[in-house]
Coordinates of C-alpha atoms and ligand atoms in Angstrom, one line a residue:
X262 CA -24.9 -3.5 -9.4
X263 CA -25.4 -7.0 -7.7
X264 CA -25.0 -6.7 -3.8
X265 CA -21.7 -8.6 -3.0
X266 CA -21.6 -7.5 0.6
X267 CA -24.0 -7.0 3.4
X268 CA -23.0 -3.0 4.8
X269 CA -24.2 0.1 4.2
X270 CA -22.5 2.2 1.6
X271 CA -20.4 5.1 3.9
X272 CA -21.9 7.8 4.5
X273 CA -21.1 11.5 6.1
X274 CA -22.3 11.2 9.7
X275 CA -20.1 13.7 11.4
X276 CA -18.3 13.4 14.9
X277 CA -21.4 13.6 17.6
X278 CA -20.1 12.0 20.5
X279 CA -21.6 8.5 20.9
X280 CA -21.3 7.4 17.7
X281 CA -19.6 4.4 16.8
X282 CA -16.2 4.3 14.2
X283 CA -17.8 2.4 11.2
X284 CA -20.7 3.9 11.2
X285 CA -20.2 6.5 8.7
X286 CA -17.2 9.0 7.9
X287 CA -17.3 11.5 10.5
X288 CA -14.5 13.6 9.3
X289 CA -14.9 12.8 5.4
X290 CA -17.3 14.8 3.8
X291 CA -16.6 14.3 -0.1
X292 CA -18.7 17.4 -0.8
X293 CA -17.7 20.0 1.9
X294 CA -15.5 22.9 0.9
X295 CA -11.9 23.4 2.1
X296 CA -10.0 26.0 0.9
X297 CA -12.6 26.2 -1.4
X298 CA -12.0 22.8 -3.3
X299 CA -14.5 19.5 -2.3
X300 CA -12.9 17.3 0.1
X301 CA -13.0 14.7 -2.1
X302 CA -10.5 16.9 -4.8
X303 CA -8.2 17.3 -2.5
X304 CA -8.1 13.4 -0.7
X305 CA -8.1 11.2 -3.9
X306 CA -8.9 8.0 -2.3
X307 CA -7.7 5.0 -3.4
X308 CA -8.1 1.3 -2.7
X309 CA -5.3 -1.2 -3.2
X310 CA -5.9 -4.8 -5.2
X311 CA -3.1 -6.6 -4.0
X312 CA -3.9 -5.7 -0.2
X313 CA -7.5 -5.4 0.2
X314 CA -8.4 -8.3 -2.9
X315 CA -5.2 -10.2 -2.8
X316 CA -3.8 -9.9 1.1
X317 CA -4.4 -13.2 3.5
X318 CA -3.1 -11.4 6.1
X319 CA 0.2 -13.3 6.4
X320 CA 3.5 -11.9 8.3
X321 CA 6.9 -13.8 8.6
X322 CA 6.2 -16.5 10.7
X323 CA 2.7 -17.0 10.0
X324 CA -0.1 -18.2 7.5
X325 CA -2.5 -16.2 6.2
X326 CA -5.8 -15.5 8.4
X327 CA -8.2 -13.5 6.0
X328 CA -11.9 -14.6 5.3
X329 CA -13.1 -13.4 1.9
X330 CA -16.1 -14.2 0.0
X331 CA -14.2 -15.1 -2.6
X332 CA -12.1 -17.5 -1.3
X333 CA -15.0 -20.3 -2.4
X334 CA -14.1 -19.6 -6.0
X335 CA -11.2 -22.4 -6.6
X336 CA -10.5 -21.6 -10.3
X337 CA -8.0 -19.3 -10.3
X338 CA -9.0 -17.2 -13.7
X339 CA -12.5 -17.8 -12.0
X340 CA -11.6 -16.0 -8.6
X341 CA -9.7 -13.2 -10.6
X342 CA -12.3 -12.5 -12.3
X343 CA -15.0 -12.7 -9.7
X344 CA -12.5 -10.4 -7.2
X345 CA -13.5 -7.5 -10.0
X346 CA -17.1 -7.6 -8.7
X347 CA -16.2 -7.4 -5.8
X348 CA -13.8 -5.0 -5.9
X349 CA -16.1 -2.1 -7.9
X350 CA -18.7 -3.3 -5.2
X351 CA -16.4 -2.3 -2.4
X352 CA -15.4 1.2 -4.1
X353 CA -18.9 1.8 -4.6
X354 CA -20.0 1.6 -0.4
X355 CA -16.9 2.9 0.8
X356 CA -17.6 5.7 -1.5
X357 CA -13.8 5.5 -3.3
X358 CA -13.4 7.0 -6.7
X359 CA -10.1 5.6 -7.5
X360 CA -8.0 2.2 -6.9
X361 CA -4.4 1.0 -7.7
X362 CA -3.1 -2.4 -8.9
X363 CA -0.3 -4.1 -10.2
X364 CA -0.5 -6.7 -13.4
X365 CA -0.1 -9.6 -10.8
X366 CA -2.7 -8.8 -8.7
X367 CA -4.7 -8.8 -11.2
X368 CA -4.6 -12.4 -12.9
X369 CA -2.7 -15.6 -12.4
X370 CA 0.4 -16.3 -14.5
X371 CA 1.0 -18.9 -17.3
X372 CA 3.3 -20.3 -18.8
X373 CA 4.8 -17.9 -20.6
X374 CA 4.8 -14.2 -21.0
X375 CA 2.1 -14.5 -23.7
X376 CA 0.2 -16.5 -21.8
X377 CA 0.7 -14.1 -18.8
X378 CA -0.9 -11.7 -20.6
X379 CA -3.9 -13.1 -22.1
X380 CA -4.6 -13.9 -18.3
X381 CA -4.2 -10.3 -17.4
X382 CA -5.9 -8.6 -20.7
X383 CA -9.4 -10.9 -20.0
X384 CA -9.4 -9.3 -16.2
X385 CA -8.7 -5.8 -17.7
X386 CA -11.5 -6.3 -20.3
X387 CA -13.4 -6.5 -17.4
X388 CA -12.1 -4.0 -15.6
X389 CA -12.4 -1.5 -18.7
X390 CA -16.6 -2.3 -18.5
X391 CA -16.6 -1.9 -14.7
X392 CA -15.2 1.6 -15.2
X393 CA -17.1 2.8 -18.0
X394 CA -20.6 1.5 -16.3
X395 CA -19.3 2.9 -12.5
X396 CA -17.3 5.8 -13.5
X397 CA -14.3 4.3 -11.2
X398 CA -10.5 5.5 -11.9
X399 CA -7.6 4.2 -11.8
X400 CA -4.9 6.4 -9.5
X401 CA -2.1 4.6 -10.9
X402 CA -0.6 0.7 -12.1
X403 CA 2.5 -0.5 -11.3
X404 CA 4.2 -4.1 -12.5
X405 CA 5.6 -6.5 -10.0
X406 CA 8.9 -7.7 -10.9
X407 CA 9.8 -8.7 -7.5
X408 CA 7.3 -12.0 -6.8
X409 CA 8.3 -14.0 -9.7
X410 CA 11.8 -16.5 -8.7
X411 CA 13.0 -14.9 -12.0
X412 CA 13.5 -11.7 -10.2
X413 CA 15.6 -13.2 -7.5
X414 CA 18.4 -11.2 -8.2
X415 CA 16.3 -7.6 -9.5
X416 CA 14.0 -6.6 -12.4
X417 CA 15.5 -3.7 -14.6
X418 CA 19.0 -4.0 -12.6
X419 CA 19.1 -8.1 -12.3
X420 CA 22.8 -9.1 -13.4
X421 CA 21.0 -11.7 -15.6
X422 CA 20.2 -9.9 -19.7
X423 CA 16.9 -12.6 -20.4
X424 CA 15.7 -11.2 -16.7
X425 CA 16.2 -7.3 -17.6
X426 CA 14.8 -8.1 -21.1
X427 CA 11.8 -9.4 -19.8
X428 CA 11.1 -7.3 -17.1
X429 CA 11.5 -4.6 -20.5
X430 CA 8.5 -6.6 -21.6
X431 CA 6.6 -6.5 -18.7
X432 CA 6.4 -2.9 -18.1
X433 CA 5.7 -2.6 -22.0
X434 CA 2.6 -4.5 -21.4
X435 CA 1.7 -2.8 -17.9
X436 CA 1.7 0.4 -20.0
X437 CA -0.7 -0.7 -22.8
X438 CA -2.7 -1.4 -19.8
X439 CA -2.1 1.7 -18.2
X440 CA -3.3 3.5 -21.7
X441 CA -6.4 1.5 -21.6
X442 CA -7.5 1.8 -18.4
X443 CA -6.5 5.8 -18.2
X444 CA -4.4 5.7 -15.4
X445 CA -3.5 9.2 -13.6
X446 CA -0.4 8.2 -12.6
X447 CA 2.2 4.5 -13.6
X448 CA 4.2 3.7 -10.6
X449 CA 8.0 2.0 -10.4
X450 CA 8.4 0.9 -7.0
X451 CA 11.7 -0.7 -7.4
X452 CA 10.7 -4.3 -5.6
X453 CA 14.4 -6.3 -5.7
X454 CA 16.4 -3.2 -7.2
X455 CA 18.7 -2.9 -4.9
X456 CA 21.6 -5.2 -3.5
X457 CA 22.7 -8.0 -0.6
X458 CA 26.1 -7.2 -0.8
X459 CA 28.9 -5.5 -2.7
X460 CA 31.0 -8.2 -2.1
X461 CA 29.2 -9.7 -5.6
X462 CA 27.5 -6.5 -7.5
X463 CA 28.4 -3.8 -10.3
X464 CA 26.4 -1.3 -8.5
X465 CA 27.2 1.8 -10.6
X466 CA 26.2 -0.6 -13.8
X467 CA 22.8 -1.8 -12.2
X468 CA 21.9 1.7 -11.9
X469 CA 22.9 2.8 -15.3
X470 CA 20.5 0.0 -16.7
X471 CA 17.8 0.7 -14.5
X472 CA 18.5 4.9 -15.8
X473 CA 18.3 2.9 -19.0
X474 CA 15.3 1.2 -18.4
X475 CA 13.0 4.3 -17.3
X476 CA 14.1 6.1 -20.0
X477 CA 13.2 3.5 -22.9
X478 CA 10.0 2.8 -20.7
X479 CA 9.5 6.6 -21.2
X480 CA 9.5 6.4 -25.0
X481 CA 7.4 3.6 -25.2
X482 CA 4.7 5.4 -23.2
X483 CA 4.7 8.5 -25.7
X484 CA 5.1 6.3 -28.7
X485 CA 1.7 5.0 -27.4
X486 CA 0.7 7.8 -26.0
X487 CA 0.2 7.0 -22.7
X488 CA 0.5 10.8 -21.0
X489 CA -0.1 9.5 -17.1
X490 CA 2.7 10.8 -14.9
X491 CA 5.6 8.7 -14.4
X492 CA 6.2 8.1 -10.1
X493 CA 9.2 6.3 -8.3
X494 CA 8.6 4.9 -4.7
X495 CA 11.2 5.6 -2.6
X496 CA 12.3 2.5 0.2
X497 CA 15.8 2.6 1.9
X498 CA 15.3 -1.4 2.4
X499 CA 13.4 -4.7 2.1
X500 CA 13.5 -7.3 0.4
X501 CA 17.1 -5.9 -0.5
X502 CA 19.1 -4.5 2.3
X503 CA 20.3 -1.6 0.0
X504 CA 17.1 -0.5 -1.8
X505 CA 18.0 1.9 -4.7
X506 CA 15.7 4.2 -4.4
X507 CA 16.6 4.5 -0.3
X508 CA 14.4 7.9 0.0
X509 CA 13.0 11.4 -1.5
X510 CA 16.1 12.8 -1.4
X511 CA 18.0 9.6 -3.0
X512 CA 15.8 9.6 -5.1
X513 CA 15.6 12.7 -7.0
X514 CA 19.8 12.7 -7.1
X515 CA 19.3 9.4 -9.2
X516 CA 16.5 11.3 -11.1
X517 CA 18.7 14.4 -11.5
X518 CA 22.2 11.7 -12.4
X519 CA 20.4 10.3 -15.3
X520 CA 18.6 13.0 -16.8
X521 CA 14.8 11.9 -15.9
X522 CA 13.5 14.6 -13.4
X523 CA 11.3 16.0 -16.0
X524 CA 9.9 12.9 -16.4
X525 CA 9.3 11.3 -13.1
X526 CA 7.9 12.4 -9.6
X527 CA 7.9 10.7 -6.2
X528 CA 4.9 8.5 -4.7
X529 CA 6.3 8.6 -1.0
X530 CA 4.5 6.0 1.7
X531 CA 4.4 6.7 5.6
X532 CA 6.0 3.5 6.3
X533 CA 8.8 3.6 4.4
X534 CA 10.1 6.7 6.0
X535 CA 10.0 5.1 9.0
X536 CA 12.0 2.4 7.7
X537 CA 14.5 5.4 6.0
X538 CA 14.6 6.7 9.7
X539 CA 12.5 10.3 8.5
X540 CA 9.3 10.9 9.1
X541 CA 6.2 10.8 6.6
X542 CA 6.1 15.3 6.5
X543 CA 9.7 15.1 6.3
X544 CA 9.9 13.0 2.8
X545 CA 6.9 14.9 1.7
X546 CA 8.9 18.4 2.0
X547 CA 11.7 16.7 0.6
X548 CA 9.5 16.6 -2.5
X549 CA 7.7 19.5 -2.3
X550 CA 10.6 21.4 -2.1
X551 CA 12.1 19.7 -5.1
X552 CA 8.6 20.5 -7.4
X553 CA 8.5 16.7 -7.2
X554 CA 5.9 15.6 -5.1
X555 CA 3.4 13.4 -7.1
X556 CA 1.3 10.9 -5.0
X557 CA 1.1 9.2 -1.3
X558 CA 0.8 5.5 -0.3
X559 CA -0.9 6.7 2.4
X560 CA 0.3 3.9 5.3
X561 CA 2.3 3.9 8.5
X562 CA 4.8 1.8 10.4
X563 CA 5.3 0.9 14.0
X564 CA 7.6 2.3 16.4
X565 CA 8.3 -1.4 17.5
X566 CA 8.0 -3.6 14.7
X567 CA 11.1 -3.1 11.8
X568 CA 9.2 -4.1 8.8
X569 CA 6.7 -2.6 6.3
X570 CA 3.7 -3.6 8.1
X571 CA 1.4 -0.8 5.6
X572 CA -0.5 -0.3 8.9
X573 CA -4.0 2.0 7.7
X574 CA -3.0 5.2 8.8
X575 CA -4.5 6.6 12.4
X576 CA -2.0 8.6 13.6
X577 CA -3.8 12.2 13.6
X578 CA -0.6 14.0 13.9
X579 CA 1.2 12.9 10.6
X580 CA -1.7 12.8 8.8
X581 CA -2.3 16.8 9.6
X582 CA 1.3 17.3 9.1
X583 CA 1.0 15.1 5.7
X584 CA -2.1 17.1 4.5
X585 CA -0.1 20.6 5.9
X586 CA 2.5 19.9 2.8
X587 CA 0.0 18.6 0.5
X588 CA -1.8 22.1 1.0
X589 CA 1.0 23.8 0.7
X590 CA 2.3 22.1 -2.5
X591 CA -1.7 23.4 -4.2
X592 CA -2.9 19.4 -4.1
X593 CA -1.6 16.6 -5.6
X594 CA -2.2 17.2 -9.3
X595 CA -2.5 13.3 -10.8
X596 CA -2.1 12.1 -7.8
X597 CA -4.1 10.6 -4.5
X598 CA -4.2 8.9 -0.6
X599 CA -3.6 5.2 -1.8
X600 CA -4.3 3.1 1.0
X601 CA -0.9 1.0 0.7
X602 CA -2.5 -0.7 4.0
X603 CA -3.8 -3.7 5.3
X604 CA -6.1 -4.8 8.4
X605 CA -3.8 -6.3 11.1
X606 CA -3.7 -10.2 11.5
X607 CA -6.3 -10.7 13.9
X608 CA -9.0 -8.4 12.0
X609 CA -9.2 -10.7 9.3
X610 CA -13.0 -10.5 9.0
X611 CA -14.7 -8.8 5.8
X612 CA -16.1 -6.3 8.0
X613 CA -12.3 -4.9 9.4
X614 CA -11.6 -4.5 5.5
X615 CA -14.1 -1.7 5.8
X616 CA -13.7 -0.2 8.9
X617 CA -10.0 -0.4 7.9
X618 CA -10.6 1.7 5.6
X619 CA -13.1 4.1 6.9
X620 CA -10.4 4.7 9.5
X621 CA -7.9 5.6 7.2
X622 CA -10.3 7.8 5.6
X623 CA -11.2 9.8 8.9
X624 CA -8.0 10.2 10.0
X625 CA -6.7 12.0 6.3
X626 CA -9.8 13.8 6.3
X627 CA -9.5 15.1 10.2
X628 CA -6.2 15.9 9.1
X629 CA -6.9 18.1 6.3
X630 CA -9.3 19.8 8.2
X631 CA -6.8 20.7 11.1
X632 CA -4.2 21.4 8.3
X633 CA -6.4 23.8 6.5
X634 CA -6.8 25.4 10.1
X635 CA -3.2 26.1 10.3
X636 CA -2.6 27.6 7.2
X637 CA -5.2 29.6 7.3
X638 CA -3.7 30.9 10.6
X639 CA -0.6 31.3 9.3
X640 CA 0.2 29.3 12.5
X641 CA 4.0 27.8 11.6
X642 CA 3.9 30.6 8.5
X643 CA 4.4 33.5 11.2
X644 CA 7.0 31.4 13.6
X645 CA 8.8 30.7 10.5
X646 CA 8.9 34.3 9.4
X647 CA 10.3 35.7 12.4
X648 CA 12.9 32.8 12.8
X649 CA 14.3 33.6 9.4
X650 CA 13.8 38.1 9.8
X651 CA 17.4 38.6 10.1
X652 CA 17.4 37.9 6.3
X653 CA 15.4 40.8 5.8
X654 CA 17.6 43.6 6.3
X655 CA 21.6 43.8 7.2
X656 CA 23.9 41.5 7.0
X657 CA 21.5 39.2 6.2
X658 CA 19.8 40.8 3.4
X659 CA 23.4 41.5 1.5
X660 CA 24.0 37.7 2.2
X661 CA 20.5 36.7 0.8
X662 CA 21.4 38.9 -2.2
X663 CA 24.9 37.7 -2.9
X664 CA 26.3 41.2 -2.0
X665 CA 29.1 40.1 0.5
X666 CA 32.3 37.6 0.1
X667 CA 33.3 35.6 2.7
X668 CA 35.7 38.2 3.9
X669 CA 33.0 40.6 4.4
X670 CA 31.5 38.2 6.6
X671 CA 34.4 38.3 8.7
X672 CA 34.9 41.5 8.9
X673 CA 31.2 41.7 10.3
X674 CA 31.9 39.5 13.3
X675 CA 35.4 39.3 13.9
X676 CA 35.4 42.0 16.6
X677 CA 31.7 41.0 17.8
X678 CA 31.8 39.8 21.6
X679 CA 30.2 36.6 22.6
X680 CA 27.2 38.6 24.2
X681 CA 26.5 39.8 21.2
X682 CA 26.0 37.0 19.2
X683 CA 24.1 35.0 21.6
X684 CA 21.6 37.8 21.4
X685 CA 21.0 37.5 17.9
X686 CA 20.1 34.1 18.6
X687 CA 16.2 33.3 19.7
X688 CA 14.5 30.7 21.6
X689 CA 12.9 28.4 19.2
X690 CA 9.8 27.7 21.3
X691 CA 9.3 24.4 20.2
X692 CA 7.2 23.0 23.4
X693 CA 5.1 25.6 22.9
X694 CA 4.5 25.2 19.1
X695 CA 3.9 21.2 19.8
X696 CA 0.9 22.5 22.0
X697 CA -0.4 24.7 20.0
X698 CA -0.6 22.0 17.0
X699 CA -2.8 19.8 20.1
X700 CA -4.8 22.7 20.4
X701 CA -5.5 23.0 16.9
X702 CA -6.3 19.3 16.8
X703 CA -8.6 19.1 19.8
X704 CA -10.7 22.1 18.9
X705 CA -10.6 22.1 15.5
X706 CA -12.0 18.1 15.6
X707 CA -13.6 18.9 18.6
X708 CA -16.5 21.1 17.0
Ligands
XLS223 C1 6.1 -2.1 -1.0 C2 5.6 -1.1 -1.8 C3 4.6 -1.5 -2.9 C4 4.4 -0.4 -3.9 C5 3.8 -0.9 -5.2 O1 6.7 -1.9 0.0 O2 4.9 -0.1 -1.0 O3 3.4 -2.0 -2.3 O4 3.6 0.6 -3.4 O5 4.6 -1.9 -5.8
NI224 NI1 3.7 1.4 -1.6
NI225 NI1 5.5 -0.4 1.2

């Protein structure tokens, strides 16, 4: 492979004090066992086109900042297909197995949907090579109707027929891709599906078509046989005010409405529960709970800023409490940790690209690692136990069983005084808890 950029490929260094972030993993070990599966099983990695190829950097009110060696390619099929160098060159020294894209990020448009797609079909020729010389995988593909002017108003639920019937087209083609290249997973991240205002939409009809949509998109997929698994992205807003698909638990009532929960699991990304007012663990349970936990965009928000800023994850906390549910749900099957993220404005140097992402990949893997801890403890396990014992036995076992009608449950407490039912209440301990999750952090990392 020709050497596009001047680092080191990451390697396993561990955490001895002194040493520098960036200069090695020091918490990713692809190869160690946890749980008796290699680290690198349980944290699918996997790199984003459209942010770590395709992102300048911009935010509202600003240009983009980002230097890229490619930037001095000024053809545009040129530069799309030079950015596939460079992108199997960056997998390779981060030491990434997987990456994620959408059709646009791939190749520039033309003038008309064939066009479009001859663009995009001589990238993934490429792409195709680059994977069967490197051994690279593709975690999942996704389709952007939500850049294009044409989806001003929506993709799959835009009020405007040629729109939906070309957005139909689109995903058609995204999932011949998505056959070719193998992808574990095709992604619907429902970009402009949502609405402004009610004062001017049918929103019960947009949401039949869009039921519609994924189901016909469904059939085309097995009449190809495409078998990757089918994974809405949950947003409660932006660019639309009223995003469809507002969060898990939104989510899988639409899925359960229209009949598609067999089909379809949930790719859930840190920021966007911020922006849904949950956090990350919470929409992951939400999920897991529901057998429907597929993949993570594995991001995060700030507290201060109100937009999707797909900040690369440092927070040690929701990443052990992410990995916690990912343990618990037995892995991610098809799915992975995409790094949804981008380098903040000012790091706009190559160089931040790969730290960014060797600090996203440190704090998953500390997290795991602390996660794995717990568990193994039975740390929240045994709090939770006890919390719920009163289930066990009693009232609470003929409740749990369906034994007792609602005026059996009266009967039980009608005479009960006050003292006694504030004794069957406990403390729930949670300061203490919080500190024992520190404790677990600091020594666990600490060793
Ligand atoms: C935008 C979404 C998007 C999807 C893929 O907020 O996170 O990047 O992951 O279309
Ligand atoms: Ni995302
Ligand atoms: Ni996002």
């Amino acid at each position: 492979m020709s050497e596009y950029y001047d680092f080191n490929k990451m390697e396993y260094i561990g955490n001895q004090k002194g040493l520098k972030a960036g200069d090695g993993f020091h918490y990713y070990n692809p190869g160690e066992l946890i749980q008796g599966k290699k680290m690198s099983e349980w944290l699918k990695f996997s790199v984003a086109y459209w942010h770590t190829m395709d992102q300048r950097l911009v935010d509202p009110f600003g240009d983009g900042t980002a230097q890229r060696p490619w930037d001095k390619f000024e053809d545009p099929m040129e530069q799309a297909l030079a950015k596939v160098d460079y992108m199997f060159e960056f997998l390779d020294k981060m030491n990434v197995e997987y990456f994620a894209f959408h059709d646009r990020d791939l190749a520039p448009e033309g003038k008309t949907l064939r066009e479009t797609n001859a663009n995009l079909d001589k990238v993934v020729d490429k792409i195709v090579e680059k994977m069967q010389e490197t051994g690279k995988k593709v975690l999942w593909n996704t389709s952007s109707l939500f850049t294009n002017p044409r989806f001003v108003a929506g993709g799959a639920t835009a009020p405007f027929a040629d729109i939906v019937a070309y957005s139909a087209a689109q995903i058609k083609h995204s999932l011949e891709i998505a056959k070719r290249v193998n992808s574990m997973n095709y992604v619907f991240w429902g970009g402009r599906e949502g609405y402004e205002s009610l004062l001017n939409t049918d929103m019960k009809l947009e949401q039949e078509h869009i039921a519609k949509f994924f189901h016909m998109a469904k059939d085309y997929a097995n009449e190809i046989g495409y078998t990757g698994q089918f994974l809405l992205e949950p947003k409660p807003k932006e660019p639309t005010s009223h995003q469809y698909d507002t969060d898990a638990a939104t989510t899988i009532a639409f899925l359960k409405t229209y009949g598609l929960e067999k089909d379809f699991k949930l790719n859930l990304e840190g920021n966007h529960a911020y922006l849904a007012g949950h956090t990350y663990e919470h929409e992951v349970r939400v999920a897991r709970d529901a057998g429907l936990l597929g993949s993570l965009d594995a991001n995060m928000g700030d507290k201060l800023i109100g937009w999707d800023i797909d900040e690369f994850p440092n927070d040690i906390y929701e990443a052990t409490l992410v990995m916690y549910e990912m343990l618990k749900n037995g892995g991610l099957a098809t799915g992975g940790l995409n790094f949804d993220a981008k380098p903040r404005r000012q790091s706009f140097t190559m160089e931040d690209l790969f730290l960014a992402h060797t600090a996203g990949m440190d704090t998953y893997a500390a997290g795991l690692r602390v996660a794995a801890k717990l568990l193994e403890d039975r740390v929240f396990d045994s709090v939770i136990e006890d919390r719920y014992s009163s289930f066990k036995s009693g009232i609470g076992a003929d409740f749990e069983n369906d034994k007792v009608t609602f005026k059996e449950l009266e009967d039980y407490v009608i005479d009960k005084p006050q003292s006694e039912l504030i004794a069957a209440t406990k403390s729930g301990h949670l300061e203490q808890l919080k500190s024992t999750l520190n404790n677990y952090i600091f020594t666990v990392l600490g060793k």
